[in-house]
Coordinates of C-alpha atoms and ligand atoms in Angstrom, one line a residue:
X270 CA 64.0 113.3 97.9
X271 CA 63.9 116.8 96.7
X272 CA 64.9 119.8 98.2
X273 CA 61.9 121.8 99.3
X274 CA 61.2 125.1 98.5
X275 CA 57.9 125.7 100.8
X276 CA 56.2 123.9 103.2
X277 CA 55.4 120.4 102.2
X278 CA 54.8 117.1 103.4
X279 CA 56.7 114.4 101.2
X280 CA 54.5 111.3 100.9
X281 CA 56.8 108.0 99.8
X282 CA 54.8 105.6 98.1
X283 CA 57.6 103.1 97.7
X284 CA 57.6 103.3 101.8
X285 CA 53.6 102.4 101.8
X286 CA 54.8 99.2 99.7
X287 CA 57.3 98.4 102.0
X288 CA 54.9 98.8 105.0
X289 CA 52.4 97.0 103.9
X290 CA 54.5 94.1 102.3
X291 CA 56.2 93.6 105.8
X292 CA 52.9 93.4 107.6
X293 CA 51.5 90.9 105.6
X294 CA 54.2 89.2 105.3
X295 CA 53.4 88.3 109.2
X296 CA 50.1 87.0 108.0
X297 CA 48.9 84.1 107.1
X298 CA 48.5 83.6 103.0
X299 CA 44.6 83.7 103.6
X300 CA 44.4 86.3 106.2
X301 CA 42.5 89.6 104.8
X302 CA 44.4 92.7 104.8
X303 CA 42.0 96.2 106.0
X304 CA 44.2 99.3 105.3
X305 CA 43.0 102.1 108.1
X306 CA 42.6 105.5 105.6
X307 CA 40.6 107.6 108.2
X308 CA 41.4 110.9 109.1
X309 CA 43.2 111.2 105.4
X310 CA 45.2 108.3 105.9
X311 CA 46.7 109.2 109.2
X312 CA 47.7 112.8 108.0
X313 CA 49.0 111.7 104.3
X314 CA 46.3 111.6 101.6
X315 CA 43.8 109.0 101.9
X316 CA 43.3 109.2 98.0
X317 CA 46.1 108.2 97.3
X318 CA 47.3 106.3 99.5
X319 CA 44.2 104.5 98.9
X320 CA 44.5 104.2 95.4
X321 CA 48.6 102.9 95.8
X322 CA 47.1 100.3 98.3
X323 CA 44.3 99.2 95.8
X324 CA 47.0 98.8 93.3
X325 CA 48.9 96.2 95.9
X326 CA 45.4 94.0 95.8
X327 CA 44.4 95.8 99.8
X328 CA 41.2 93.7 100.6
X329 CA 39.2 96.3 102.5
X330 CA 39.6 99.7 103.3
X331 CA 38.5 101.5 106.8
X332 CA 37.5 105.1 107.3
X333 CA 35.7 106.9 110.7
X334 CA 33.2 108.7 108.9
X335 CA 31.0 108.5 106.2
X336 CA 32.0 111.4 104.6
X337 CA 36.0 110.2 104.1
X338 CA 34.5 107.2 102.8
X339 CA 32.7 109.2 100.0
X340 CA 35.5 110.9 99.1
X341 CA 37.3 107.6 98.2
X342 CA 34.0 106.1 96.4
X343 CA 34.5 110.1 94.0
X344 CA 37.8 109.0 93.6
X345 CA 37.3 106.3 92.0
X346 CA 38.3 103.7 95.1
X347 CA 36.1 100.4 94.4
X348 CA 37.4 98.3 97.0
X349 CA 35.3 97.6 99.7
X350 CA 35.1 100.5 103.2
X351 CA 34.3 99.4 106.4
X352 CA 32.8 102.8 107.8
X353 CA 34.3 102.8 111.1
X354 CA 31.9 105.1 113.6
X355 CA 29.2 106.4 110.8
X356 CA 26.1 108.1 112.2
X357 CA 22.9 107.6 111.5
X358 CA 22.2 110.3 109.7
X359 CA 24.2 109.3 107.2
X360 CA 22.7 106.1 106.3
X361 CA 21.2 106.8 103.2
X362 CA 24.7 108.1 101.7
X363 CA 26.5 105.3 103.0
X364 CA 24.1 102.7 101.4
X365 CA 24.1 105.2 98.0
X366 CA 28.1 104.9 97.9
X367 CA 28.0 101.2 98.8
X368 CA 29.6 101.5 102.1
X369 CA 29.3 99.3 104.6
X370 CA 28.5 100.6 108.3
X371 CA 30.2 99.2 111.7
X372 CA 26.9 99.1 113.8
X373 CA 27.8 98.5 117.6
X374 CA 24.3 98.9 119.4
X375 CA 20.7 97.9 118.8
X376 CA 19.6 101.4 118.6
X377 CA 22.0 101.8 115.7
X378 CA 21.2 98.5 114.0
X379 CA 17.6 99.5 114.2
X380 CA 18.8 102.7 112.5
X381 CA 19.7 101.0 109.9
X382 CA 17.7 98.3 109.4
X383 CA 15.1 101.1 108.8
X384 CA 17.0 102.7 106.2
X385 CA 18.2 99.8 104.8
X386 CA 14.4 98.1 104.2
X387 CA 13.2 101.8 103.1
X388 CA 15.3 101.4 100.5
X389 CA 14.7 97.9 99.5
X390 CA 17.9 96.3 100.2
X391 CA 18.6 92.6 100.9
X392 CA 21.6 91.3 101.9
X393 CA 23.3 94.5 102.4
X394 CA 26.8 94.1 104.2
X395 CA 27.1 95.3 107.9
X396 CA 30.0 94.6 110.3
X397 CA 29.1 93.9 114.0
X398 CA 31.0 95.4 116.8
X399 CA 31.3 94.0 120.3
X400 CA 33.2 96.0 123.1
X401 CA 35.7 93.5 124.7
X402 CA 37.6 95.5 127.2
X403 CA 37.9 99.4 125.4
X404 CA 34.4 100.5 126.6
X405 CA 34.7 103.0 123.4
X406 CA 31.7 101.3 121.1
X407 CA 30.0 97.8 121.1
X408 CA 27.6 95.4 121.9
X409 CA 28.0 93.5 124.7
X410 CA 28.0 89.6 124.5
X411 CA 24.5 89.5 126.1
X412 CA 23.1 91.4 122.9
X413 CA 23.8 88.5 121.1
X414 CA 20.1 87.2 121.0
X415 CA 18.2 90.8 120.2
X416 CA 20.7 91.0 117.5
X417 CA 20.0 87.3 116.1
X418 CA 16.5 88.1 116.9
X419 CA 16.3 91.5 114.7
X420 CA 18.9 89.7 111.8
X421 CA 16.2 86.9 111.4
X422 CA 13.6 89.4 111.2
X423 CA 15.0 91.1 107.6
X424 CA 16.3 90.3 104.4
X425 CA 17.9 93.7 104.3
X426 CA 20.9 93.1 105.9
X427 CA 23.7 90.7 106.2
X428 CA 26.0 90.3 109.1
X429 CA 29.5 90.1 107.2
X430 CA 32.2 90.1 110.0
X431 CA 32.0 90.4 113.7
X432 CA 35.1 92.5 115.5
X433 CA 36.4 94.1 118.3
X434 CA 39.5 96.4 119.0
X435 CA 42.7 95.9 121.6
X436 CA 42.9 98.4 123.9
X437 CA 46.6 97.7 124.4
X438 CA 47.8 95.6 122.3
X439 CA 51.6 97.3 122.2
X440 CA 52.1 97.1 125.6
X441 CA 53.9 94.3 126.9
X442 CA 52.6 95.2 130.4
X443 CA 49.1 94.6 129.1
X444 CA 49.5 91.2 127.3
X445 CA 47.0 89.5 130.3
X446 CA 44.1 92.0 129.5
X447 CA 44.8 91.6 125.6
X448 CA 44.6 87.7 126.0
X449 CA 41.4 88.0 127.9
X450 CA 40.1 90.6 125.3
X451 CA 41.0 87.8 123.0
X452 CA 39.8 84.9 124.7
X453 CA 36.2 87.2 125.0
X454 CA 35.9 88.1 121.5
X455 CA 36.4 84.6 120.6
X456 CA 33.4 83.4 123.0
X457 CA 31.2 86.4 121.5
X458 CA 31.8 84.8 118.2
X459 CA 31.2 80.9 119.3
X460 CA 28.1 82.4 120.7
X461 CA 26.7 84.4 118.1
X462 CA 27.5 81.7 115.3
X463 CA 26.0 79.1 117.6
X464 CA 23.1 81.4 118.6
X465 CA 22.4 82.4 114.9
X466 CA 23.9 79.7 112.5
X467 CA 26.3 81.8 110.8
X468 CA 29.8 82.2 109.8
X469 CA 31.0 85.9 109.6
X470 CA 34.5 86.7 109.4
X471 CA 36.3 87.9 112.3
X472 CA 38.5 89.9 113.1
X473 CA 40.7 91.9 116.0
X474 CA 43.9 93.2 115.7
X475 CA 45.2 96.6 115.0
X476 CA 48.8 97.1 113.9
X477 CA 50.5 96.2 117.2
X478 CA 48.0 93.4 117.6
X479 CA 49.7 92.3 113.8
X480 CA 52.9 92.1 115.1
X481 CA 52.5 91.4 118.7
X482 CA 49.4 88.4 118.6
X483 CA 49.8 86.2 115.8
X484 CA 47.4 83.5 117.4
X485 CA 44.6 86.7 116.8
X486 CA 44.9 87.5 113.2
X487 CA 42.0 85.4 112.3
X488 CA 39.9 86.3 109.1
X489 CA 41.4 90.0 108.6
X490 CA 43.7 92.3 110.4
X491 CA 43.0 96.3 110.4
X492 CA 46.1 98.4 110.0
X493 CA 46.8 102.1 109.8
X494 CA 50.4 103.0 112.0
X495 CA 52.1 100.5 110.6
X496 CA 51.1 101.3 107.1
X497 CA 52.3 104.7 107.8
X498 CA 55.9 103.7 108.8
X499 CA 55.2 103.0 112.7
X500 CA 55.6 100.2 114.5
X501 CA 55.1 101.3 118.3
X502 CA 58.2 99.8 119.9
X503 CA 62.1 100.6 118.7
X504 CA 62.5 96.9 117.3
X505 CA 59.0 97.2 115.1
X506 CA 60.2 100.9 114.0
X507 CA 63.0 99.5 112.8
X508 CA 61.8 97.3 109.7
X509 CA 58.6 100.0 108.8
X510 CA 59.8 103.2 107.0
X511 CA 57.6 106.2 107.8
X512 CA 56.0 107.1 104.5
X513 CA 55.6 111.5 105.2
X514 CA 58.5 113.8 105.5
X515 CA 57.6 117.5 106.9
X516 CA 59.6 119.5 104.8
X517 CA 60.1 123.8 105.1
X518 CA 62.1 126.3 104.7
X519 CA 64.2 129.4 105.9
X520 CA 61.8 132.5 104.8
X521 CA 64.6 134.7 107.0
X522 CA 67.2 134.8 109.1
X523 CA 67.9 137.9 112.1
X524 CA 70.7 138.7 114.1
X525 CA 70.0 139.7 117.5
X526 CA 71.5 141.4 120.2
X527 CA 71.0 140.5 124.1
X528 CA 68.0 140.7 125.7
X529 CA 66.0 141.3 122.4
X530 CA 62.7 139.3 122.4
X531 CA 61.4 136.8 119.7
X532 CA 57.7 137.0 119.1
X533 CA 54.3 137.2 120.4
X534 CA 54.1 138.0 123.8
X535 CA 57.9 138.2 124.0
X536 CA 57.8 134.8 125.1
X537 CA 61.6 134.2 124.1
X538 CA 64.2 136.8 125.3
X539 CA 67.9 136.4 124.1
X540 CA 71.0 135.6 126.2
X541 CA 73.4 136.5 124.0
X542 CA 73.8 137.8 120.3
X543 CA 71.8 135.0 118.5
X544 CA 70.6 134.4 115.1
X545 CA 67.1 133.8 114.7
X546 CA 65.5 132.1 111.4
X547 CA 61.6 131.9 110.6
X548 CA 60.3 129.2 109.2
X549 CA 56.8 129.4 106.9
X550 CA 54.8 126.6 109.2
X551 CA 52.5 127.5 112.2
X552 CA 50.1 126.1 114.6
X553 CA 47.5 126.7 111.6
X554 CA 49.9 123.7 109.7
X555 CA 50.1 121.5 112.4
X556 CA 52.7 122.7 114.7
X557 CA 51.4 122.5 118.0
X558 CA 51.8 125.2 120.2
X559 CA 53.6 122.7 123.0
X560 CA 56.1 122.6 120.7
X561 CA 56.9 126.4 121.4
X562 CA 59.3 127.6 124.0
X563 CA 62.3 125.0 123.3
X564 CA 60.1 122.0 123.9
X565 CA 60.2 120.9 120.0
X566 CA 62.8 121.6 117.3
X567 CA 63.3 121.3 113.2
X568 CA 65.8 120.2 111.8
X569 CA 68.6 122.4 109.9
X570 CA 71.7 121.4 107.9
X571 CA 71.2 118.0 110.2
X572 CA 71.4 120.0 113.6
X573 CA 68.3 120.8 115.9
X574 CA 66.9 124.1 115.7
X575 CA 65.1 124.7 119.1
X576 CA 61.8 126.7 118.3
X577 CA 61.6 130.1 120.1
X578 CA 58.8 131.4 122.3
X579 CA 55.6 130.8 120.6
X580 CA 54.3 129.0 117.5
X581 CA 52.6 131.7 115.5
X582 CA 49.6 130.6 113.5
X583 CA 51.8 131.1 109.8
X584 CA 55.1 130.6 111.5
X585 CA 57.8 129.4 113.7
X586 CA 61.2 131.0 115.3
X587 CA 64.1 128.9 115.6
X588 CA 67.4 129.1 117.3
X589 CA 70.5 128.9 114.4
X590 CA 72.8 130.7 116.4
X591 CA 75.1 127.3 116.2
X592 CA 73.9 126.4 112.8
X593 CA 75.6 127.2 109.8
X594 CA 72.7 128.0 107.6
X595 CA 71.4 130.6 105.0
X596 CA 68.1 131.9 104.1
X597 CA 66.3 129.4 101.6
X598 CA 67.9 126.5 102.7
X599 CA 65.6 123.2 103.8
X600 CA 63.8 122.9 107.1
X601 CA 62.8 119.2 108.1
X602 CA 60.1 118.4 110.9
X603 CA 60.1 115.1 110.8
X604 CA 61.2 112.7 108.0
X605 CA 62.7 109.0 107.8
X606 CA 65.5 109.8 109.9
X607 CA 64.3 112.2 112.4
X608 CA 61.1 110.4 113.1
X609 CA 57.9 112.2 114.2
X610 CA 58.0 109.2 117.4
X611 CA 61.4 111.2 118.7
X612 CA 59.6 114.1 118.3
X613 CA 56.3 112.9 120.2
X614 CA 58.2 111.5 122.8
X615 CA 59.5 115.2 123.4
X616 CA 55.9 117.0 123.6
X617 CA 54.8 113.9 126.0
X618 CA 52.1 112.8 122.8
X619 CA 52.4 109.6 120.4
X620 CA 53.1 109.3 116.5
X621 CA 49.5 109.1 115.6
X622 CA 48.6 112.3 116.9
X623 CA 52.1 114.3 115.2
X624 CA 51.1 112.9 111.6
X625 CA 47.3 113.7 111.9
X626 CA 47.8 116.8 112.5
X627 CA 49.1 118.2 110.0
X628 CA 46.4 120.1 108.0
X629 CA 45.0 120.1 104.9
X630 CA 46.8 123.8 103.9
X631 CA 50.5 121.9 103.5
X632 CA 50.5 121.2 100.4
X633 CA 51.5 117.3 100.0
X634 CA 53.6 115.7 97.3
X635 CA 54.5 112.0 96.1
X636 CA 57.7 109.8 95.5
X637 CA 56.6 107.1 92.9
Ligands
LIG795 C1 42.1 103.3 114.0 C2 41.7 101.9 114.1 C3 42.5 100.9 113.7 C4 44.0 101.1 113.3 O1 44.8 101.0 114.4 P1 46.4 101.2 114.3 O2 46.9 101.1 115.7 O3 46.7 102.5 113.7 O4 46.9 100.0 113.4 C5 42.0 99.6 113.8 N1 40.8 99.3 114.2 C6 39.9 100.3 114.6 C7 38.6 100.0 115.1 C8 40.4 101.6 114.6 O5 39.6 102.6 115.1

């Protein structure tokens, strides 16, 4: 780890390898792996990370849209993407950069089939989605014979894997409604391989569906969290090492007196003589503005540094009265040790929405 010198978040590659060893190490040998790289690879850099995971011999890769899954095919990425919510409107593309669409109802698998025959494919590979208990996207068990019906109908397509996705599948409490969503997406696929005579893969599980249902791994699992150093429970957490560090640093430091205020909208005013340091990150970088007013703090000189009133859109104000620190030293967010889930816990959100958000202006670095 280097010290940082601006604001930037400190992608670990060794820590991908790690993550994803462990999780398929819970997997049977012939088990596909899909690595999750949407919304850049939960915050990181889906091009890399991308690339690193190809490296490993990563079976399939998963984005929302069709547009992050071109930017993989530019980059040279060659392994298979499962395009995870793509819209019709960008059909064509997806079938120019060979990716292959999930389509969940029969007005978006007659979308396709149009495309797909205008441009004279056969067997091209789609991946059918059935809603088992999320009500997000899918087709419902009773589709089952419209979609045989339209599948018989074309060459163009080809029905490659049928799946579904756990609503709660890393919380104890839940474990009844994740066995029934199990136990439902295992008639859908009797029933559609009776109904139609073919074998497509299957699969279910998320990361906590990985570690938590072992009996619903089945052809493939899908993982993004747990690539990404989260495990959703302490024990999990534990064994994955998160792969991004939040790095900054101490632009200036003020002394001030009581009663002073600390910026826009005087939202902070001092209790005592304080010391004051700004920090070159801002709601613009990621740093929600919940996090203002004391409910989120960075870390200095391994001490919390409570932010101060609000989060500017270039900056934050922290509280180093108790801190024994200088201008120019190193600011962490989150990291390895202070973990962006301590920090989500604090601003009542989860992981996965911390390490999204931070935006494409922080400039990112790798550990090889
Ligand atoms: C995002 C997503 C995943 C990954 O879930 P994690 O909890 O991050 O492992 C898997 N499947 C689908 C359909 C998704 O949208």
């Amino acid at each position: 780890m280097s010290k940082a010198l601006e604001t930037v978040l400190e992608i670990d590659l060794s820590a991908l390898t790690h993550n994803f060893k462990y999780l398929k190490s819970k997997l049977q040998p012939q088990t596909k792996f899909l690595a999750v790289v949407k919304a850049f690879a939960y915050g990181s850099d889906s091009v890399e990370v991308a690339k690193h995971l190809e490296k490993l011999n990563v079976d399939y890769f998963a984005v929302a849209y069709v547009k992050e899954g071109v930017a993989l095919r530019d980059a040279g990425i060659e392994t298979p993407i499962l395009v995870l919510h793509p819209q019709s409107i960008n059909f064509r593309t997806l079938i120019e950069r060979c990716l292959e669409p999930s389509i969940y109802s029969t007005h978006v698998l007659d979308e396709f089939i149009k495309v797909a025959e205008a441009q004279a494919q056969s067997n091209y590979p789609i991946h059918l989605k059935f809603n088992t208990g999320l009500n997000r996207l899918g087709f419902k068990e009773s589709d089952i014979e419209t979609i045989v019906a339209k599948l018989k109908k074309t060459v163009s397509i080809k029905a490659t894997s049928l799946f579904s996705h756990l609503a709660a599948s890393e919380d104890p409490k839940e474990a009844d409604f994740t066995t029934l969503q199990i136990n439902r997406f295992k008639t859908i696929a009797n029933l559609f391989e009776k109904t139609s005579g073919l074998t497509p893969w299957l699969h279910l599980c998320n990361t906590s569906g990985i570690i938590n249902y072992t009996e619903a791994h089945l052809d493939m699992v899908r993982s993004g969290i747990g690539l990404y150093g989260f495990g959703n429970s302490a024990e999990e957490d534990k064994k994955l090492k998160p792969i991004a560090s939040l790095k900054s640093v101490i632009s200036q430091i003020h002394s001030i007196e009581k009663d002073e205020t600390v910026g826009y909208n005087r939202a902070y005013t001092s209790i005592g003589t304080e010391r004051t340091a700004t920090i070159p990150i801002g709601h613009a970088d990621g740093i929600n503005r919940i996090y203002g007013n004391e409910n989120g703090y960075v870390i200095i000189n391994n001490k919390e540094a409570p932010i101060l009133g609000n989060v500017c859109m270039d900056m934050i104000m922290v509280n180093v009265t108790n801190i024994d620190c200088k201008e120019g030293d190193e600011v962490i967010i989150f990291n390895a040790d202070y973990k962006a889930s301590s920090l989500s816990n604090s601003a009542k959100t989860i992981s996965y929405e911390i390490i999204t958000s931070v935006s494409q202006r922080v400039k990112r670095i790798f550990l090889r």
